Amino acid sequence: MGDRVGPGTGASASGRGLVRRRRRRWVRITTFGITALLVAAGGVGWAVYAKLSGNITPDEAAAAELERYDRERPTSLVKDARNILLIGSDSREGTANARYGRDNGTERSDTTILLHLSAGRDNATAVSIPRDLMVDLPGCRRPDGSRSAPRFAMFNQAFQLGGSACTIRTVEKLTDIRVDHHVVVDFHGFKEMVDAVDGVEVCLRQPIDDRAAKLRLPAGRVTLNGEQALGYVRARKTLGDGSDTERMERQQRFLGALVNKVRSNDVLLNPAKLYPVLDAATSSLTTDPELASLRGLYALVRGLRDIPMEQVQFLTVPRESYAYDSNRDQLVEPAAKRLFERLRTDTPVVVAGNGPREGSYGDSRPGPFREPAVTVSPPPTFRGNTAAEDTCE
């Protein structure tokens, strides 16, 4: 089946594969959005629904490629838990993206996040995967229809070699976690989403003057527009310690602020603001066919609006410098294995500073009634943050 598929194996920014739409990171607003839009639009409600639904691009090529390798893919262990792979492409193709560099016909995943939604929809955990992480890449179908050989290389080469399908298979091989859905966005789509919510507030501990990112901002609380937000989450050389780890943490904190903005009543309950948000969100999406409609998105996210902000967590997979190249990363074991196991079995993940840790518990009754103390091993705690945190405090 896969051999009959045309060039490309999923969402790609090369321009010769599937045409990508940009994605909005937190699709949970659709739960509110469908109802609000239909009420606001009245008689033209169906036309609005059809337009928004039609904005979404289904990633048929990736679906066909993944079906080809279905027997090799991990099995989902927990009913109703979902794992969604969010992929940010560094494509320079097209007028909107050309200003960020030359388009040499290839692109890689600039940002990749594995988002785990618990079966009870009472928590969400977003795990960043470093683009420089050294991993085993499977043999993948290239955009020209040929196939690459399996190799050990940087993680972001997966998207360059075989688009979203290759990235998904690489993540599944790395984590043994079944990816149920995927979403892809490029630079322009990210900016549109931020502008649609009238900017996102962040806290800067010091002024920023980054010529490469075209970013000049004062210290303190600052509301970033789409262009500024893109520079903020992508900059690496002049912000923080210059590491990709620091950049990923900055991206995570920005996403937490974006979640808070999108869930605010000012956006969700104001039809005049809600429609542009939904239009930007759906126009930004390239997804697996099952999600490629408002109905598909609604079926996934209808319970997400009730997740407390402190239970929307962000962290980076445990990593360290690669033994043979300090400019590359490798997993820290057994910490990474423990994290993947918790996600795979839908066991809550604890991030640093997120509530008390479990400890030892025993029976305090005196004398002959005392029973042996039972020691409960504390769950592993991972470095990260939550959407409820305020970096200015």
Short mmCIF file of C-alpha atoms in Angstrom, two decimals:
data_model
loop_
_atom_site.label_atom_id
_atom_site.label_comp_id
_atom_site.label_asym_id
_atom_site.label_seq_id
_atom_site.Cartn_x
_atom_site.Cartn_y
_atom_site.Cartn_z
CA MET A 1 0.00 0.00 0.00
CA GLY A 2 2.79 2.43 0.99
CA ASP A 3 4.63 1.88 -2.32
CA ARG A 4 1.66 3.26 -4.27
CA VAL A 5 1.62 6.48 -2.32
CA GLY A 6 2.93 9.54 -4.18
CA PRO A 7 6.11 11.35 -3.18
CA GLY A 8 6.25 12.37 0.44
CA THR A 9 5.29 10.51 3.56
CA GLY A 10 3.34 13.07 5.47
CA ALA A 11 3.33 16.70 6.35
CA SER A 12 6.38 18.35 4.84
CA ALA A 13 7.42 21.90 4.14
CA SER A 14 9.24 21.06 0.90
CA GLY A 15 6.34 22.25 -1.27
CA ARG A 16 6.31 19.06 -3.31
CA GLY A 17 4.58 16.85 -0.77
CA LEU A 18 1.35 17.42 1.01
CA VAL A 19 0.41 21.11 1.37
CA ARG A 20 0.75 21.91 5.01
CA ARG A 21 -1.49 24.05 7.08
CA ARG A 22 -0.18 25.55 10.26
CA ARG A 23 -1.33 24.28 13.55
CA ARG A 24 -2.55 25.84 16.73
CA ARG A 25 -0.92 24.21 19.76
CA TRP A 26 -3.87 24.00 22.12
CA VAL A 27 -6.92 22.80 20.23
CA ARG A 28 -9.00 22.52 23.37
CA ILE A 29 -10.74 25.85 22.60
CA THR A 30 -12.79 24.00 19.99
CA THR A 31 -14.88 22.61 22.84
CA PHE A 32 -16.14 26.13 23.52
CA GLY A 33 -15.77 27.36 19.99
CA ILE A 34 -18.20 25.19 18.09
CA THR A 35 -21.13 26.04 20.35
CA ALA A 36 -20.29 29.73 20.61
CA LEU A 37 -19.84 30.15 16.89
CA LEU A 38 -23.07 28.40 15.97
CA VAL A 39 -25.03 30.51 18.42
CA ALA A 40 -23.37 33.72 17.25
CA ALA A 41 -23.70 32.92 13.57
CA GLY A 42 -27.32 31.83 13.73
CA GLY A 43 -28.56 30.85 10.29
CA VAL A 44 -25.09 30.76 8.80
CA GLY A 45 -23.77 28.49 11.54
CA TRP A 46 -23.32 25.54 9.21
CA ALA A 47 -21.41 27.65 6.70
CA VAL A 48 -19.06 28.80 9.47
CA TYR A 49 -18.60 25.22 10.66
CA ALA A 50 -17.90 24.01 7.13
CA LYS A 51 -15.36 26.77 6.50
CA LEU A 52 -13.46 26.14 9.71
CA SER A 53 -13.54 22.40 9.21
CA GLY A 54 -12.38 22.81 5.62
CA ASN A 55 -9.38 24.83 6.78
CA ILE A 56 -7.75 21.72 8.23
CA THR A 57 -5.43 19.71 5.97
CA PRO A 58 -5.62 15.91 6.42
CA ASP A 59 -2.22 14.20 6.34
CA GLU A 60 -3.28 11.28 4.14
CA ALA A 61 0.27 10.42 3.05
CA ALA A 62 1.45 9.94 6.63
CA ALA A 63 -1.59 7.79 7.42
CA ALA A 64 -0.80 5.49 4.50
CA GLU A 65 2.87 5.20 5.46
CA LEU A 66 2.05 4.45 9.10
CA GLU A 67 -0.47 1.82 8.01
CA ARG A 68 2.32 0.12 6.08
CA TYR A 69 4.29 -0.33 9.32
CA ASP A 70 1.36 -0.88 11.67
CA ARG A 71 2.62 -4.26 12.90
CA GLU A 72 5.86 -2.66 14.10
CA ARG A 73 4.16 0.13 16.04
CA PRO A 74 3.58 0.02 19.82
CA THR A 75 0.22 -1.00 21.22
CA SER A 76 -1.87 1.47 23.21
CA LEU A 77 -2.14 0.20 26.79
CA VAL A 78 -4.75 2.51 28.35
CA LYS A 79 -8.16 3.06 26.81
CA ASP A 80 -9.06 6.73 26.22
CA ALA A 81 -5.53 8.03 27.03
CA ARG A 82 -4.16 9.87 24.00
CA ASN A 83 -0.69 10.81 22.78
CA ILE A 84 -0.43 13.64 20.24
CA LEU A 85 2.82 14.58 18.52
CA LEU A 86 3.14 18.33 17.91
CA ILE A 87 5.71 19.16 15.24
CA GLY A 88 7.04 22.63 14.47
CA SER A 89 8.70 22.79 11.05
CA ASP A 90 11.62 25.11 10.25
CA SER A 91 10.54 25.48 6.61
CA ARG A 92 11.62 28.64 4.79
CA GLU A 93 9.39 27.90 1.82
CA GLY A 94 6.82 30.48 0.75
CA THR A 95 6.68 34.26 1.09
CA ALA A 96 5.61 34.20 4.74
CA ASN A 97 8.53 32.00 5.80
CA ALA A 98 11.25 33.18 3.39
CA ARG A 99 12.40 35.97 5.69
CA TYR A 100 13.73 33.38 8.18
CA GLY A 101 16.42 32.05 5.86
CA ARG A 102 17.07 30.42 2.51
CA ASP A 103 14.88 27.57 1.29
CA ASN A 104 17.21 24.79 0.17
CA GLY A 105 14.39 22.33 -0.46
CA THR A 106 14.65 20.58 2.91
CA GLU A 107 13.37 21.23 6.40
CA ARG A 108 13.64 19.70 9.84
CA SER A 109 11.55 19.66 12.97
CA ASP A 110 12.48 22.84 14.82
CA THR A 111 10.32 21.85 17.80
CA THR A 112 8.76 18.49 18.67
CA ILE A 113 6.51 17.89 21.67
CA LEU A 114 4.83 14.65 22.73
CA LEU A 115 1.58 15.65 24.43
CA HIS A 116 0.01 13.02 26.70
CA LEU A 117 -3.65 13.43 27.69
CA SER A 118 -4.73 11.24 30.60
CA ALA A 119 -7.66 8.87 30.13
CA GLY A 120 -9.70 10.83 32.68
CA ARG A 121 -8.69 14.15 31.09
CA ASP A 122 -7.55 15.41 34.48
CA ASN A 123 -3.96 16.16 33.44
CA ALA A 124 -1.87 16.87 30.36
CA THR A 125 1.89 16.38 30.06
CA ALA A 126 3.90 17.94 27.23
CA VAL A 127 7.38 16.47 26.75
CA SER A 128 9.89 18.30 24.52
CA ILE A 129 12.23 16.13 22.46
CA PRO A 130 15.55 17.89 21.70
CA ARG A 131 16.22 18.30 18.00
CA ASP A 132 19.89 17.38 18.53
CA LEU A 133 19.10 14.15 20.38
CA MET A 134 21.00 11.21 18.87
CA VAL A 135 18.51 8.45 18.04
CA ASP A 136 17.96 5.43 15.81
CA LEU A 137 16.05 6.50 12.70
CA PRO A 138 14.08 3.84 10.82
CA GLY A 139 14.20 3.48 7.07
CA CYS A 140 11.79 6.13 5.76
CA ARG A 141 10.14 7.09 2.51
CA ARG A 142 11.71 10.28 1.13
CA PRO A 143 9.74 13.04 -0.65
CA ASP A 144 10.98 11.73 -4.02
CA GLY A 145 9.59 8.26 -3.34
CA SER A 146 12.91 6.53 -2.57
CA ARG A 147 13.66 5.05 0.84
CA SER A 148 16.44 5.92 3.25
CA ALA A 149 18.43 3.30 5.12
CA PRO A 150 18.10 3.06 8.91
CA ARG A 151 20.71 5.23 10.62
CA PHE A 152 21.88 6.68 13.92
CA ALA A 153 21.52 10.46 13.64
CA MET A 154 20.04 13.62 15.13
CA PHE A 155 16.34 13.42 15.85
CA ASN A 156 15.34 16.35 13.65
CA GLN A 157 16.67 14.58 10.56
CA ALA A 158 13.62 12.30 10.71
CA PHE A 159 11.33 15.07 9.48
CA GLN A 160 13.80 16.03 6.75
CA LEU A 161 14.02 12.43 5.53
CA GLY A 162 10.39 11.39 5.63
CA GLY A 163 8.11 14.07 7.03
CA SER A 164 5.66 13.45 9.85
CA ALA A 165 5.43 9.69 9.29
CA CYS A 166 9.18 9.23 9.78
CA THR A 167 9.13 11.47 12.86
CA ILE A 168 6.26 9.52 14.39
CA ARG A 169 7.97 6.17 13.78
CA THR A 170 11.19 7.55 15.30
CA VAL A 171 9.37 8.75 18.43
CA GLU A 172 7.58 5.44 18.81
CA LYS A 173 10.86 3.54 18.46
CA LEU A 174 12.49 5.82 21.03
CA THR A 175 9.69 5.75 23.63
CA ASP A 176 7.65 2.61 22.90
CA ILE A 177 4.60 4.90 23.12
CA ARG A 178 1.88 4.75 20.46
CA VAL A 179 1.31 8.12 18.81
CA ASP A 180 -2.45 8.41 18.31
CA HIS A 181 -2.55 11.76 16.51
CA HIS A 182 -0.19 14.36 15.11
CA VAL A 183 -0.27 18.07 14.26
CA VAL A 184 2.25 20.07 12.19
CA VAL A 185 2.80 23.85 12.02
CA ASP A 186 5.36 26.18 10.41
CA PHE A 187 6.61 29.64 11.40
CA HIS A 188 3.74 31.55 9.79
CA GLY A 189 1.07 29.45 11.47
CA PHE A 190 2.61 30.00 14.88
CA LYS A 191 2.59 33.78 14.39
CA GLU A 192 -1.03 33.75 13.21
CA MET A 193 -2.16 31.96 16.33
CA VAL A 194 -0.43 34.41 18.67
CA ASP A 195 -1.82 37.41 16.79
CA ALA A 196 -5.31 35.88 16.83
CA VAL A 197 -5.36 36.00 20.65
CA ASP A 198 -4.02 39.60 20.61
CA GLY A 199 -0.59 38.59 21.84
CA VAL A 200 0.76 36.62 24.78
CA GLU A 201 2.28 38.08 27.94
CA VAL A 202 5.66 36.85 29.16
CA CYS A 203 8.01 38.01 31.88
CA LEU A 204 11.55 39.00 30.90
CA ARG A 205 14.13 39.08 33.67
CA GLN A 206 16.39 41.30 31.57
CA PRO A 207 16.13 43.34 28.37
CA ILE A 208 16.52 41.54 25.03
CA ASP A 209 18.44 42.92 22.08
CA ASP A 210 18.84 40.08 19.57
CA ARG A 211 19.55 41.17 16.00
CA ALA A 212 19.39 37.64 14.61
CA ALA A 213 15.89 37.16 16.06
CA LYS A 214 14.97 40.77 15.23
CA LEU A 215 13.93 41.15 18.84
CA ARG A 216 14.32 44.17 21.07
CA LEU A 217 12.29 44.15 24.29
CA PRO A 218 12.44 45.74 27.76
CA ALA A 219 12.63 43.77 31.00
CA GLY A 220 9.46 42.96 32.95
CA ARG A 221 6.01 41.98 31.74
CA VAL A 222 5.75 42.25 27.97
CA THR A 223 2.96 41.25 25.58
CA LEU A 224 4.48 39.67 22.47
CA ASN A 225 2.82 39.79 19.07
CA GLY A 226 3.23 36.91 16.63
CA GLU A 227 6.51 38.09 15.11
CA GLN A 228 8.04 38.84 18.51
CA ALA A 229 6.82 35.53 19.93
CA LEU A 230 8.45 33.59 17.09
CA GLY A 231 11.77 35.33 17.71
CA TYR A 232 11.44 34.76 21.45
CA VAL A 233 10.86 30.99 21.25
CA ARG A 234 13.46 30.42 18.51
CA ALA A 235 16.33 32.61 19.76
CA ARG A 236 19.20 30.69 21.25
CA LYS A 237 22.53 32.52 20.95
CA THR A 238 21.72 35.70 22.91
CA LEU A 239 19.09 34.54 25.42
CA GLY A 240 19.85 32.63 28.61
CA ASP A 241 22.93 30.42 28.49
CA GLY A 242 22.64 29.87 24.75
CA SER A 243 21.79 26.17 25.08
CA ASP A 244 18.97 24.34 23.32
CA THR A 245 17.82 23.13 26.75
CA GLU A 246 17.25 26.72 27.88
CA ARG A 247 15.44 27.45 24.61
CA MET A 248 13.09 24.50 25.11
CA GLU A 249 12.29 25.64 28.64
CA ARG A 250 11.50 29.10 27.26
CA GLN A 251 9.20 27.52 24.67
CA GLN A 252 7.45 25.55 27.37
CA ARG A 253 6.83 28.62 29.51
CA PHE A 254 5.52 30.50 26.50
CA LEU A 255 3.11 27.68 25.70
CA GLY A 256 1.88 27.76 29.29
CA ALA A 257 1.18 31.49 28.90
CA LEU A 258 -0.57 30.82 25.58
CA VAL A 259 -2.78 28.18 27.21
CA ASN A 260 -3.79 30.67 29.88
CA LYS A 261 -4.59 33.34 27.28
CA VAL A 262 -6.65 31.02 25.11
CA ARG A 263 -8.65 29.76 28.09
CA SER A 264 -9.42 33.23 29.39
CA ASN A 265 -13.02 34.36 29.20
CA ASP A 266 -12.01 37.39 27.17
CA VAL A 267 -11.23 35.09 24.25
CA LEU A 268 -13.51 32.12 24.67
CA LEU A 269 -16.73 33.98 25.47
CA ASN A 270 -16.37 36.84 23.00
CA PRO A 271 -17.61 35.76 19.53
CA ALA A 272 -15.84 38.71 17.89
CA LYS A 273 -12.50 37.44 19.22
CA LEU A 274 -13.32 33.74 19.11
CA TYR A 275 -13.89 33.44 15.37
CA PRO A 276 -10.45 34.83 14.37
CA VAL A 277 -8.86 32.47 16.91
CA LEU A 278 -10.66 29.44 15.51
CA ASP A 279 -9.98 30.52 11.94
CA ALA A 280 -6.26 30.91 12.67
CA ALA A 281 -6.22 27.66 14.63
CA THR A 282 -7.83 25.50 11.98
CA SER A 283 -5.94 27.18 9.13
CA SER A 284 -2.75 26.33 10.97
CA LEU A 285 -3.47 22.63 11.19
CA THR A 286 -2.15 19.68 9.24
CA THR A 287 -3.32 16.61 11.13
CA ASP A 288 -3.94 12.92 10.79
CA PRO A 289 -7.23 12.30 8.93
CA GLU A 290 -9.13 11.42 12.12
CA LEU A 291 -8.53 14.92 13.53
CA ALA A 292 -8.99 16.78 10.26
CA SER A 293 -12.41 18.24 11.07
CA LEU A 294 -14.00 20.22 13.89
CA ARG A 295 -15.96 17.13 14.81
CA GLY A 296 -12.76 15.09 15.06
CA LEU A 297 -11.10 17.73 17.22
CA TYR A 298 -14.15 18.05 19.42
CA ALA A 299 -14.26 14.29 20.03
CA LEU A 300 -10.70 14.51 21.33
CA VAL A 301 -10.75 17.68 23.39
CA ARG A 302 -14.29 18.00 24.79
CA GLY A 303 -13.13 17.28 28.34
CA LEU A 304 -9.91 19.29 28.29
CA ARG A 305 -11.40 22.59 29.42
CA ASP A 306 -11.68 21.24 32.97
CA ILE A 307 -7.99 20.39 33.44
CA PRO A 308 -6.56 22.64 36.20
CA MET A 309 -3.71 24.82 34.97
CA GLU A 310 -1.37 23.28 37.55
CA GLN A 311 -2.02 19.91 35.90
CA VAL A 312 -0.93 21.14 32.47
CA GLN A 313 2.76 20.28 32.72
CA PHE A 314 5.79 20.88 30.53
CA LEU A 315 9.15 19.16 30.69
CA THR A 316 12.04 18.04 28.51
CA VAL A 317 12.99 14.40 28.13
CA PRO A 318 15.93 13.66 30.48
CA ARG A 319 19.02 14.37 28.39
CA GLU A 320 22.73 15.09 28.65
CA SER A 321 25.59 15.84 26.28
CA TYR A 322 26.30 13.01 23.85
CA ALA A 323 29.41 11.09 24.85
CA TYR A 324 31.12 11.58 21.47
CA ASP A 325 30.00 15.13 20.64
CA SER A 326 29.18 17.77 23.25
CA ASN A 327 27.06 19.61 20.69
CA ARG A 328 24.62 16.69 20.56
CA ASP A 329 22.35 15.10 23.18
CA GLN A 330 21.66 11.61 24.47
CA LEU A 331 19.03 10.25 26.85
CA VAL A 332 19.77 9.99 30.55
CA GLU A 333 18.91 6.48 31.71
CA PRO A 334 17.10 5.10 33.59
CA ALA A 335 15.29 8.45 34.03
CA ALA A 336 14.08 8.61 30.42
CA LYS A 337 12.84 5.03 30.54
CA ARG A 338 10.90 5.79 33.73
CA LEU A 339 9.29 8.83 32.12
CA PHE A 340 8.24 6.92 29.01
CA GLU A 341 6.87 4.09 31.13
CA ARG A 342 4.69 6.50 33.13
CA LEU A 343 3.31 8.06 29.97
CA ARG A 344 2.75 4.68 28.35
CA THR A 345 0.79 3.39 31.37
CA ASP A 346 -1.00 6.71 31.99
CA THR A 347 0.67 7.12 35.38
CA PRO A 348 0.86 10.74 36.65
CA VAL A 349 4.13 12.53 36.06
CA VAL A 350 5.51 14.86 38.75
CA VAL A 351 7.52 17.91 37.70
CA ALA A 352 9.82 19.86 39.99
CA GLY A 353 7.88 22.19 42.26
CA ASN A 354 4.55 20.63 41.37
CA GLY A 355 3.11 19.52 44.72
CA PRO A 356 4.48 17.34 47.51
CA ARG A 357 6.38 14.17 46.83
CA GLU A 358 5.24 10.85 48.16
CA GLY A 359 7.22 9.47 51.08
CA SER A 360 7.20 6.69 53.66
CA TYR A 361 4.06 5.78 55.49
CA GLY A 362 3.81 3.59 58.62
CA ASP A 363 1.41 2.58 61.37
CA SER A 364 1.71 4.87 64.41
CA ARG A 365 -0.20 2.63 66.79
CA PRO A 366 1.84 1.70 69.91
CA GLY A 367 2.62 -1.65 71.54
CA PRO A 368 1.65 -5.01 70.15
CA PHE A 369 -0.78 -3.48 67.69
CA ARG A 370 2.01 -1.85 65.72
CA GLU A 371 2.30 -3.22 62.21
CA PRO A 372 5.45 -3.15 60.12
CA ALA A 373 5.96 0.18 58.41
CA VAL A 374 5.21 0.18 54.70
CA THR A 375 7.58 2.20 52.60
CA VAL A 376 6.16 3.69 49.43
CA SER A 377 8.80 4.69 46.90
CA PRO A 378 8.35 8.28 45.82
CA PRO A 379 7.56 8.78 42.15
CA PRO A 380 10.40 10.16 40.07
CA THR A 381 10.35 13.95 39.80
CA PHE A 382 11.30 15.59 36.52
CA ARG A 383 12.48 19.11 35.92
CA GLY A 384 9.69 21.16 34.39
CA ASN A 385 6.95 23.69 34.97
CA THR A 386 3.17 24.05 34.78
CA ALA A 387 0.85 26.40 32.95
CA ALA A 388 -0.16 27.86 36.33
CA GLU A 389 3.30 29.22 37.11
CA ASP A 390 4.07 32.92 36.80
CA THR A 391 7.71 33.50 35.91
CA CYS A 392 7.52 37.06 37.26
CA GLU A 393 6.89 35.88 40.80
#
